[in-house]
């Protein structure tokens, strides 16, 4: 429930994605990843998992997942 989370929710909905995950109040903040790319294409990533690592099982709708055309799972979320 912070500015970055609000921007993310707005933008993903504006792209036509059905996004109804409830906000998580308090800390940690919304996750983010900073990616630095050198002129020759090498990259370095700095990832902060933030609130995304606290997504409760209750937030998952099995029927919604089954009805979806695409399921995207972020690999970083399997670390915790």
Tab-separated table of C-alpha atoms in Angstrom:
chain	number	residue	atom	x	y	z
A	1	UNK	CA	0.000	0.000	0.000
A	2	UNK	CA	2.570	2.535	-1.171
A	3	UNK	CA	3.048	4.786	-4.191
A	4	UNK	CA	5.027	2.242	-6.207
A	5	UNK	CA	2.403	-0.434	-5.530
A	6	UNK	CA	-0.376	1.918	-6.600
A	7	UNK	CA	1.468	2.736	-9.826
A	8	UNK	CA	2.045	-0.969	-10.515
A	9	UNK	CA	-1.627	-1.849	-9.915
A	10	UNK	CA	-2.782	0.991	-12.171
A	11	UNK	CA	-0.395	0.158	-14.993
A	12	UNK	CA	-1.029	-3.595	-15.014
A	13	UNK	CA	-4.794	-3.004	-15.067
A	14	UNK	CA	-4.366	-0.425	-17.849
A	15	UNK	CA	-2.606	-3.153	-19.853
A	16	UNK	CA	-5.760	-5.286	-19.606
A	17	UNK	CA	-4.611	-7.658	-16.859
A	18	UNK	CA	-7.220	-8.734	-14.295
A	19	UNK	CA	-5.345	-7.750	-11.121
A	20	UNK	CA	-7.328	-7.921	-7.894
A	21	UNK	CA	-4.634	-8.741	-5.336
A	22	UNK	CA	-5.332	-6.853	-2.125
A	23	UNK	CA	-2.786	-4.293	-0.940
A	24	UNK	CA	-0.529	-5.187	1.980
A	25	UNK	CA	-0.337	-2.386	4.534
A	26	UNK	CA	2.895	-1.522	6.330
A	27	UNK	CA	6.372	-2.797	5.691
A	28	UNK	CA	8.136	-4.074	3.731
A	29	UNK	CA	7.460	-1.844	0.760
A	30	UNK	CA	6.607	-2.867	-2.801
A	31	UNK	CA	9.256	-5.007	-4.463
A	32	UNK	CA	11.509	-3.611	-7.157
A	33	UNK	CA	14.452	-4.523	-9.319
A	34	UNK	CA	17.073	-2.094	-10.578
A	35	UNK	CA	18.855	-3.248	-13.710
A	36	UNK	CA	22.043	-1.625	-14.915
A	37	UNK	CA	23.048	-2.349	-18.518
A	38	UNK	CA	26.475	-1.494	-19.897
A	39	UNK	CA	26.921	-0.283	-23.492
A	40	UNK	CA	28.100	-3.776	-24.499
A	41	UNK	CA	24.917	-5.398	-23.120
A	42	UNK	CA	26.177	-6.779	-19.814
A	43	UNK	CA	23.706	-6.395	-16.971
A	44	UNK	CA	23.704	-6.288	-13.218
A	45	UNK	CA	20.489	-6.704	-11.245
A	46	UNK	CA	19.704	-5.554	-7.725
A	47	UNK	CA	16.442	-7.126	-6.548
A	48	UNK	CA	14.426	-6.252	-3.442
A	49	UNK	CA	11.612	-8.788	-2.947
A	50	UNK	CA	9.738	-6.554	-0.510
A	51	UNK	CA	6.076	-7.276	0.158
A	52	UNK	CA	5.844	-9.752	-2.725
A	53	UNK	CA	7.425	-12.486	-0.602
A	54	UNK	CA	4.488	-12.264	1.819
A	55	UNK	CA	1.703	-13.080	-0.655
A	56	UNK	CA	-0.668	-15.286	1.362
A	57	UNK	CA	-2.070	-18.525	-0.032
A	58	UNK	CA	-5.544	-17.041	0.497
A	59	UNK	CA	-4.762	-14.517	-2.266
A	60	UNK	CA	-4.626	-17.301	-4.851
A	61	UNK	CA	-7.849	-18.118	-6.693
A	62	UNK	CA	-7.477	-21.626	-8.128
A	63	UNK	CA	-10.437	-21.207	-10.504
A	64	UNK	CA	-9.077	-17.909	-11.813
A	65	UNK	CA	-5.702	-19.571	-12.424
A	66	UNK	CA	-7.351	-22.540	-14.167
A	67	UNK	CA	-9.334	-20.192	-16.425
A	68	UNK	CA	-6.327	-18.068	-17.371
A	69	UNK	CA	-4.657	-18.217	-20.749
A	70	UNK	CA	-1.244	-17.369	-19.277
A	71	UNK	CA	0.256	-18.058	-15.849
A	72	UNK	CA	3.382	-16.082	-15.011
A	73	UNK	CA	5.358	-17.059	-11.909
A	74	UNK	CA	8.242	-14.840	-10.817
A	75	UNK	CA	11.253	-17.039	-10.085
A	76	UNK	CA	12.636	-14.736	-7.388
A	77	UNK	CA	9.574	-15.464	-5.244
A	78	UNK	CA	10.652	-19.079	-4.814
A	79	UNK	CA	13.784	-18.062	-2.872
A	80	UNK	CA	12.153	-17.508	0.553
